[in-house]
PDB file of C-alpha atoms in Angstrom:
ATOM      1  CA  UNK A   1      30.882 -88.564  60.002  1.00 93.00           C
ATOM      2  CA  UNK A   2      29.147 -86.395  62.539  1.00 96.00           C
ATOM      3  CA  UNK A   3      30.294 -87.226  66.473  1.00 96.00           C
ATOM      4  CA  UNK A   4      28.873 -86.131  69.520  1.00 97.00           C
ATOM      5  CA  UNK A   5      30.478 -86.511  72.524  1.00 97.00           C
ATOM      6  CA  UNK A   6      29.129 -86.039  76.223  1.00 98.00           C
ATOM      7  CA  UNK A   7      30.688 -86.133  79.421  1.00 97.00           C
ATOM      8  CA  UNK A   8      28.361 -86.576  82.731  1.00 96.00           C
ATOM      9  CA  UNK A   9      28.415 -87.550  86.256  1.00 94.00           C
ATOM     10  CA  UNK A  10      24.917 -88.808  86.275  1.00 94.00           C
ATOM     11  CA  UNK A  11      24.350 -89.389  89.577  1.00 94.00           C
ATOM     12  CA  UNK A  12      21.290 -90.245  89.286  1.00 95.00           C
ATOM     13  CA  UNK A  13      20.705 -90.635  85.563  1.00 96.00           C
ATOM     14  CA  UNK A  14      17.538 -88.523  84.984  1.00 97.00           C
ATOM     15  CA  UNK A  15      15.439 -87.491  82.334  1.00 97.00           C
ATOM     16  CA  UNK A  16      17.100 -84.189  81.823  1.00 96.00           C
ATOM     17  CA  UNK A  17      20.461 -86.480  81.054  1.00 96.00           C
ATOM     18  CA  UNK A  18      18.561 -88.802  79.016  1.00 97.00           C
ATOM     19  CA  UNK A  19      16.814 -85.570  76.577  1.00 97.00           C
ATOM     20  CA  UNK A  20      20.341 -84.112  76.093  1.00 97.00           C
ATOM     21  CA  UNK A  21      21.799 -87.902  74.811  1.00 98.00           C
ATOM     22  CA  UNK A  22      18.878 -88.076  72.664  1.00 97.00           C
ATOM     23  CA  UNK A  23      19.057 -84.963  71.420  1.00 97.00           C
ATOM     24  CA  UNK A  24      23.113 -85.661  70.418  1.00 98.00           C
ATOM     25  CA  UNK A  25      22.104 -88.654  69.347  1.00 98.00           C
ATOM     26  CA  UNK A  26      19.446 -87.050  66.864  1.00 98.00           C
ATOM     27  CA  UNK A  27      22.296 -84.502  65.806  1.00 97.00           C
ATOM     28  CA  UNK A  28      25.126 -86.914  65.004  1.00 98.00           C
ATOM     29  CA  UNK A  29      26.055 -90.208  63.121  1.00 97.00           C
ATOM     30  CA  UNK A  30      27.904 -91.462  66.892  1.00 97.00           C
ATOM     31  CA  UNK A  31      27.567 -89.704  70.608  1.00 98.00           C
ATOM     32  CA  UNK A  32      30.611 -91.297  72.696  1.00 98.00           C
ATOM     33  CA  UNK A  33      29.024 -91.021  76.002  1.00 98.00           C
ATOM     34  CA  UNK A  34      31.654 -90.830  79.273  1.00 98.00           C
ATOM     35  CA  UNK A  35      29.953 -91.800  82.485  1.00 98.00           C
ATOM     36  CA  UNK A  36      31.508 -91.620  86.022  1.00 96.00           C
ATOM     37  CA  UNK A  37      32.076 -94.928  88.084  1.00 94.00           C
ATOM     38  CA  UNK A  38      33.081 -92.887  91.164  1.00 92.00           C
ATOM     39  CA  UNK A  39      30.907 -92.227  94.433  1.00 89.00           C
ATOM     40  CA  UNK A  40      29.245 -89.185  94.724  1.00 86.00           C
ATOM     41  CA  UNK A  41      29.930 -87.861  98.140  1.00 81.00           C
ATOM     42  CA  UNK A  42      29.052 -84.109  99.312  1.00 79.00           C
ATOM     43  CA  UNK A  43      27.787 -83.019 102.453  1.00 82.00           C
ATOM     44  CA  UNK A  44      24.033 -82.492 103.133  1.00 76.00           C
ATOM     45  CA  UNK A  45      23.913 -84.802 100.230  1.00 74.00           C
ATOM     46  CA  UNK A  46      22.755 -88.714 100.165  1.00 79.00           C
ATOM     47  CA  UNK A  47      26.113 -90.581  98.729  1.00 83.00           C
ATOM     48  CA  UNK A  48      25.524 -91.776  95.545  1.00 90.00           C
ATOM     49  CA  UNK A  49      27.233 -95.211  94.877  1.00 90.00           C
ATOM     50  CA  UNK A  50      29.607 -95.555  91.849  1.00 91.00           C
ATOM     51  CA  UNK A  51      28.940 -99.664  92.076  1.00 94.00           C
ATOM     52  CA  UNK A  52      25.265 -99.119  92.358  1.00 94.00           C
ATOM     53  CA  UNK A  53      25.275 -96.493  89.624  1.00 95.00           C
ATOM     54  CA  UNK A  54      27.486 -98.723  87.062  1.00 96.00           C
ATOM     55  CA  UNK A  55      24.841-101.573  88.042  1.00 96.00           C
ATOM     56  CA  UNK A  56      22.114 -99.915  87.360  1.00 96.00           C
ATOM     57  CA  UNK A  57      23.696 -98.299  83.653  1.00 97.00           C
ATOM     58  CA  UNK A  58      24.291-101.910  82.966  1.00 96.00           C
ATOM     59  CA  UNK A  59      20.609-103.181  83.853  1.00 96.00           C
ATOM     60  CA  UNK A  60      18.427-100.650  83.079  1.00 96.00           C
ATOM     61  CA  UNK A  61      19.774 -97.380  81.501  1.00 97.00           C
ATOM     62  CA  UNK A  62      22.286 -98.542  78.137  1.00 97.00           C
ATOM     63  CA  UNK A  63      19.681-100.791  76.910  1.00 96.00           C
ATOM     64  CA  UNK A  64      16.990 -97.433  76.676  1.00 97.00           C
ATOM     65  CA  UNK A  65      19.714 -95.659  74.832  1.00 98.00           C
ATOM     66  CA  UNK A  66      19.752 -94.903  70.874  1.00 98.00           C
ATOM     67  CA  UNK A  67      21.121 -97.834  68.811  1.00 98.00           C
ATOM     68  CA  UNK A  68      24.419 -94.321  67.704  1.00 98.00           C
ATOM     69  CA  UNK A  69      25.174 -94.479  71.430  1.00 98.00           C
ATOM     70  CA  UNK A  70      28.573 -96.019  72.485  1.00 98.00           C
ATOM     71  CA  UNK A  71      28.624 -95.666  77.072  1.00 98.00           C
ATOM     72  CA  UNK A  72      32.049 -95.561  78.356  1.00 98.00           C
ATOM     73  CA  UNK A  73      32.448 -96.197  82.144  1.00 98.00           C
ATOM     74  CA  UNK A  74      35.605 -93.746  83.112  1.00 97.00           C
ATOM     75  CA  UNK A  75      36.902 -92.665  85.769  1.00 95.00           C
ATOM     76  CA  UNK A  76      37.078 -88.716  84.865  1.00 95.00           C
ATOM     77  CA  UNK A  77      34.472 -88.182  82.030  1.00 97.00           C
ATOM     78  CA  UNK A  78      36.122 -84.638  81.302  1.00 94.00           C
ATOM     79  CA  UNK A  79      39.153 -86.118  80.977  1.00 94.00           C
ATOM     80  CA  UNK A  80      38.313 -89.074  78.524  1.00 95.00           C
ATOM     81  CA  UNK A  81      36.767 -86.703  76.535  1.00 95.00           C
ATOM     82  CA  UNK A  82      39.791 -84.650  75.975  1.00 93.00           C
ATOM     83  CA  UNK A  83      41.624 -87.846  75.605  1.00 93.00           C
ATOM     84  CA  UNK A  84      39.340 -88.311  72.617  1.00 93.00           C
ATOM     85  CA  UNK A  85      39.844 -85.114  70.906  1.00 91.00           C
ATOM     86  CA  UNK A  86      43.141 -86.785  70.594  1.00 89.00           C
ATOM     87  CA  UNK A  87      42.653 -88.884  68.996  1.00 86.00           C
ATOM     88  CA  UNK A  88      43.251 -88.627  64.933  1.00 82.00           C
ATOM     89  CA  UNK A  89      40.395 -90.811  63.672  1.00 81.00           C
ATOM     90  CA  UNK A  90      38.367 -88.774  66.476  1.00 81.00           C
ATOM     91  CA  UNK A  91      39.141 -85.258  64.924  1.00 76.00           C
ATOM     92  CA  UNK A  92      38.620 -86.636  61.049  1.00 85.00           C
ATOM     93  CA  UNK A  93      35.312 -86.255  61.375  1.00 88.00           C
ATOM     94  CA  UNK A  94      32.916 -83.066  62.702  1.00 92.00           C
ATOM     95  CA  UNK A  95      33.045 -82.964  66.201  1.00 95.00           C
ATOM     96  CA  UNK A  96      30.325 -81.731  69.208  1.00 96.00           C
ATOM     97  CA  UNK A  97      30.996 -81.686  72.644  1.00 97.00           C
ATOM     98  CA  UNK A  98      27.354 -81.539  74.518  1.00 97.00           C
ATOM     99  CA  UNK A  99      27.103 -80.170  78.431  1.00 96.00           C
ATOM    100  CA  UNK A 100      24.946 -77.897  79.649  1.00 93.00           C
ATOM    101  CA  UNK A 101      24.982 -74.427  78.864  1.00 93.00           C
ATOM    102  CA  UNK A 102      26.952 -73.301  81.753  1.00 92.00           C
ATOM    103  CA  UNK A 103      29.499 -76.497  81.639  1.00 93.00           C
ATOM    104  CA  UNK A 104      30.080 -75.828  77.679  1.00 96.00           C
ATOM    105  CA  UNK A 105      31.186 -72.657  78.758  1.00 95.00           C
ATOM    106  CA  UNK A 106      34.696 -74.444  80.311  1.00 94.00           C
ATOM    107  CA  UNK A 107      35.631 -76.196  76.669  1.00 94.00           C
ATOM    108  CA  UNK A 108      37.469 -73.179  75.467  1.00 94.00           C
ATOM    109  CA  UNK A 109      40.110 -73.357  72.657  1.00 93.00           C
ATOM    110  CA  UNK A 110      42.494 -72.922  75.106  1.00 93.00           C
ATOM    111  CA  UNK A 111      41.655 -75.259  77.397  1.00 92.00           C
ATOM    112  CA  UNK A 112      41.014 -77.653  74.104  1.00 93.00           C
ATOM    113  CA  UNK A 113      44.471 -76.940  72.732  1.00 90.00           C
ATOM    114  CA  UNK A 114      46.319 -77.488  76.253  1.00 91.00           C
ATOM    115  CA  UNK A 115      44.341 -80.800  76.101  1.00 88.00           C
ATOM    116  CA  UNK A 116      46.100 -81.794  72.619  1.00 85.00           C
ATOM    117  CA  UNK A 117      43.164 -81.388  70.341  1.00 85.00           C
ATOM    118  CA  UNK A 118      44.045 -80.223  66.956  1.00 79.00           C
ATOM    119  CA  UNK A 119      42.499 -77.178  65.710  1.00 83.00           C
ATOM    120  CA  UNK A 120      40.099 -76.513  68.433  1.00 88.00           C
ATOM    121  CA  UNK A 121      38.196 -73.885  66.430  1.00 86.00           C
ATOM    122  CA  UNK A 122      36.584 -76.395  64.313  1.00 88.00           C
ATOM    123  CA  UNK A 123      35.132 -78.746  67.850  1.00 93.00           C
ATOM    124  CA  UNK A 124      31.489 -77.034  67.955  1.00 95.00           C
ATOM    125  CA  UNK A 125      29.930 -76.249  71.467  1.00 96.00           C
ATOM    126  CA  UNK A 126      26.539 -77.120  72.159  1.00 97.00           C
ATOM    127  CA  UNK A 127      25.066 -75.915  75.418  1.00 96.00           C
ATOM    128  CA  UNK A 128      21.861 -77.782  76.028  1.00 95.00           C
ATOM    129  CA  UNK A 129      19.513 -75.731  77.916  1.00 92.00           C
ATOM    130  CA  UNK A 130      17.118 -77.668  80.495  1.00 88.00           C
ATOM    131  CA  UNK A 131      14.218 -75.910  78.650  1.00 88.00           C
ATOM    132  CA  UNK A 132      15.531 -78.147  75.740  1.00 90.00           C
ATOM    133  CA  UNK A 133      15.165 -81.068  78.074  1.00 91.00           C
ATOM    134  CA  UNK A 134      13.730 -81.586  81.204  1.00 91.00           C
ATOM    135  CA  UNK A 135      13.881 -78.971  83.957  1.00 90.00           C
ATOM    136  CA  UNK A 136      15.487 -81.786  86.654  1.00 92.00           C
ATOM    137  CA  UNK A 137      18.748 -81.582  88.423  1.00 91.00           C
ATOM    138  CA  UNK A 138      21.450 -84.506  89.732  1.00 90.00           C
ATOM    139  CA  UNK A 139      21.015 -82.174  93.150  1.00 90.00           C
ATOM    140  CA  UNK A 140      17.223 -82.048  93.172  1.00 93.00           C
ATOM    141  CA  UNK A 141      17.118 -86.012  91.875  1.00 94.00           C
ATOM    142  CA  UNK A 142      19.538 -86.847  94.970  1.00 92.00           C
ATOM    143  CA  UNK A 143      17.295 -84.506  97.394  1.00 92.00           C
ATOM    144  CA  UNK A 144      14.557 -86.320  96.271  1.00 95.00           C
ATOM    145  CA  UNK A 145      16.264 -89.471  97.378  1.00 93.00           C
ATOM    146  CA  UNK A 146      17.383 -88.129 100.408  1.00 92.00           C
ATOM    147  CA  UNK A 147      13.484 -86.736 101.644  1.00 93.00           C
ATOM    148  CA  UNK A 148      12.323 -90.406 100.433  1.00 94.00           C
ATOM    149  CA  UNK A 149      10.226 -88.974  97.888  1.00 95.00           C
ATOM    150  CA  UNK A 150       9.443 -92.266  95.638  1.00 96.00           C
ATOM    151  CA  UNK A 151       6.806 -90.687  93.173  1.00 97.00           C
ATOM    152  CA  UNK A 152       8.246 -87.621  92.375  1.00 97.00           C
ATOM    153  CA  UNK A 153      11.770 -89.407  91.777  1.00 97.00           C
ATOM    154  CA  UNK A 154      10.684 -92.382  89.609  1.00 97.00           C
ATOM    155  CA  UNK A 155       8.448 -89.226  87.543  1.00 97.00           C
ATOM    156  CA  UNK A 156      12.110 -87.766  86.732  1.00 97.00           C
ATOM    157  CA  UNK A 157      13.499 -90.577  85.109  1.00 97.00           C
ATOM    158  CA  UNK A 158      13.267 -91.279  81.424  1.00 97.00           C
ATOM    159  CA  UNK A 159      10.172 -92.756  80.714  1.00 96.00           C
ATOM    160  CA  UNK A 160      11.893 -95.870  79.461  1.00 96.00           C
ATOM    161  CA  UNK A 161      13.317 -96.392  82.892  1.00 97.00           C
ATOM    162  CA  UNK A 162       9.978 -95.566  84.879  1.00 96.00           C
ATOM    163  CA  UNK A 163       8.218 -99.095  85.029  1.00 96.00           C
ATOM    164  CA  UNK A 164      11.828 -99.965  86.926  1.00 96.00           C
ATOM    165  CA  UNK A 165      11.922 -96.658  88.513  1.00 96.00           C
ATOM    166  CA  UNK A 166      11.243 -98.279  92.497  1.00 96.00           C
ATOM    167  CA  UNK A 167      13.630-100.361  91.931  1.00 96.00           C
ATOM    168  CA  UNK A 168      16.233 -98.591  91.276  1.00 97.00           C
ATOM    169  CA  UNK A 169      15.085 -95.947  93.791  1.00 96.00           C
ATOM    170  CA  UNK A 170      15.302 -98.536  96.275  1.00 95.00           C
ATOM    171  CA  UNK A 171      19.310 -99.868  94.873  1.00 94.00           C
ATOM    172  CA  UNK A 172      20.463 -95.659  94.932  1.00 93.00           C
ATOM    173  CA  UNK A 173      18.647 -95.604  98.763  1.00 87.00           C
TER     174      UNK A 173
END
């Protein structure tokens, strides 16, 4: 069995997010997605609710997913994910960790093999670049939140979530 596993943030969930779980989810038998239920606070940036995010994965987003998708709400989606190479029924099978192409870049064997995974070698990497997806970032989507501009935010979610797109502009405002 082919699993894909992906760690993310996703504050907002956008359609660059949703391209890269499709595109694991095209690749492998299972993607074990791990999604942050913390805040997102940084300066210059509109805070991103944890709550409102969780609420709106549970209304809108896990339903639009791929029927091979399992979500898991964590609290560190890095760390679940190493807790899952861990796991012996986890590394039976052909494992992919998915990030971006920069973020991949941090899963080295070292860092796998500190972590507990068993023969790290064998875990492929697979950087997905945004001209694999859509060109849209968490820091652009929350700018766009912050400048109150509705359109161009609801056009960078997944098209599945668009028809609900000003409302859940208006929960993440």
């Amino acid at each position: 069995m082919k699993i894909g596993l992906i760690p993310m943030a996703a504050k907002p969930y956008h359609a660059g997010h949703d391209c890269l779980v499709r595109i694991a989810a095209e690749e492998n038998d299972c993607v074990k997605l791990f999604v942050s239920v913390h805040d997102r606070k940084r300066r210059g940036e509109l805070h991103i609710s944890g709550q409102k995010m969780l609420k709106i994965w549970c209304d809108f987003i896990t339903a639009s997913l791929p029927g091979n998708v399992q979500v898991f709400f964590v609290d560190s989606p890095v760390k679940s994910l190493l807790e899952e190479l861990r796991l012996p029924e986890t590394l039976k099978n052909t494992v992919s960790i998915y990030s971006d192409v920069e973020d991949i870049k941090k899963y080295t064997d070292k860092k796998l093999r500190a972590a507990g995974a068993q023969n790290p070698e064998r875990i492929v990497r697979r950087g997905v670049s945004r001209s694999e997806t859509v060109p849209i970032s968490g820091t652009e989507m929350r700018q766009l939140l912050k400048t109150r501009s509705i359109d161009k935010f609801v056009s960078m979610l997944p098209a599945a979530l668009m028809a609900r797109g000003h409302e859940i502009y208006t929960l993440l405002s």
